[in-house]
Amino acid sequence: TQLQLHIAIVEAAMDLTDLFRQLETDDDDLKVVQLLGMRCFNAFGASLKLALSGYHQNSALLLRDILETAFLLDLFSGDRDKIGDWRTADKRSRMKSFSPVKIREALDARDGFTSKKRFEMYEMFSELAGHPTMKSQLMLQPVRGGDAVNGPFMEATTLRAVISEMGRLAVQIGGHLSAHFPSGWTDGLASRSEFNKLHRKWLRVFYGIEGGV
């Protein structure tokens, strides 16, 4: 099913992050990428566990963290020098150049995007899960328009939405991490091949296009 494909691509992305963690390196910049991958591994695992336990809003909150990390990895993939800048920046410099909004603006400028899709995704996660807003109650309602409830609940539409976003983020994380794998590091070939195979299937199923990383 489609949800199984989303979960499969999440597992493949997590496998890439775990494999990348095992790469021995003295490169401080590469170690930064490894740490960000480990952060995503833990967030994916926790988010999936929460979603399948009926805690959809808490699962989505972790997805916002992954989204923000994906944007940062995307920035680093396009300009490796920025890794060192981020790694050595003090708090003031980091907020000036690497705050979430600055990163989104830099990526949109780089890609020539004017539709602010990155902002819309971040805003969606923030309003539904990241901040206590009136919209956040939507993720506490087993029945749309009904009463909010305490504790976990299983509801197909909400579960499908959370797992779908998780799969979409896994595609991004796996792609950005793959860009940092050393070209001569053969230990990563099997996991990258499996991720690429699932990525191509994912694109074909959900977008009707052929492609991959």
PDB file of C-alpha atoms in Angstrom, residues 8-16 167 169-176 178 189-202 212-213:
ATOM      1  CA  ALA A   8       9.787   1.757   3.587  1.00  0.00           C
ATOM      2  CA  ILE A   9      11.441   4.975   2.385  1.00  0.00           C
ATOM      3  CA  VAL A  10      11.655   6.163   6.006  1.00  0.00           C
ATOM      4  CA  GLU A  11      13.421   2.926   6.930  1.00  0.00           C
ATOM      5  CA  ALA A  12      15.795   3.291   3.968  1.00  0.00           C
ATOM      6  CA  ALA A  13      16.644   6.884   4.927  1.00  0.00           C
ATOM      7  CA  MET A  14      17.251   5.809   8.524  1.00  0.00           C
ATOM      8  CA  ASP A  15      19.534   3.061   7.260  1.00  0.00           C
ATOM      9  CA  LEU A  16      21.544   5.660   5.331  1.00  0.00           C
ATOM     10  CA  GLY A 167       7.828   9.699   3.770  1.00  0.00           C
ATOM     11  CA  LEU A 169      10.801  14.144   4.499  1.00  0.00           C
ATOM     12  CA  ALA A 170      12.644  10.820   4.328  1.00  0.00           C
ATOM     13  CA  VAL A 171      13.112  11.319   0.592  1.00  0.00           C
ATOM     14  CA  GLN A 172      14.701  14.699   1.266  1.00  0.00           C
ATOM     15  CA  ILE A 173      16.946  13.548   4.105  1.00  0.00           C
ATOM     16  CA  GLY A 174      18.176  10.524   2.191  1.00  0.00           C
ATOM     17  CA  GLY A 175      18.936  12.619  -0.871  1.00  0.00           C
ATOM     18  CA  HIS A 176      20.804  15.320   1.036  1.00  0.00           C
ATOM     19  CA  SER A 178      23.751  10.864  -0.112  1.00  0.00           C
ATOM     20  CA  LEU A 189      26.829   1.394  -1.991  1.00  0.00           C
ATOM     21  CA  ALA A 190      24.269  -1.240  -0.962  1.00  0.00           C
ATOM     22  CA  SER A 191      22.254   1.125   1.249  1.00  0.00           C
ATOM     23  CA  ARG A 192      22.396   3.911  -1.323  1.00  0.00           C
ATOM     24  CA  SER A 193      21.259   1.516  -4.034  1.00  0.00           C
ATOM     25  CA  GLU A 194      18.285   0.391  -1.929  1.00  0.00           C
ATOM     26  CA  PHE A 195      17.347   3.973  -1.123  1.00  0.00           C
ATOM     27  CA  ASN A 196      17.607   4.974  -4.793  1.00  0.00           C
ATOM     28  CA  LYS A 197      15.396   2.054  -5.829  1.00  0.00           C
ATOM     29  CA  LEU A 198      12.718   3.023  -3.322  1.00  0.00           C
ATOM     30  CA  HIS A 199      13.086   6.692  -4.232  1.00  0.00           C
ATOM     31  CA  ARG A 200      12.390   5.941  -7.879  1.00  0.00           C
ATOM     32  CA  LYS A 201       9.347   3.861  -6.920  1.00  0.00           C
ATOM     33  CA  TRP A 202       8.160   6.598  -4.555  1.00  0.00           C
ATOM     34  CA  GLY A 212      15.982   9.311  -8.198  1.00  0.00           C
ATOM     35  CA  VAL A 213      19.196  10.440  -6.598  1.00  0.00           C
TER      36      VAL A 213
END
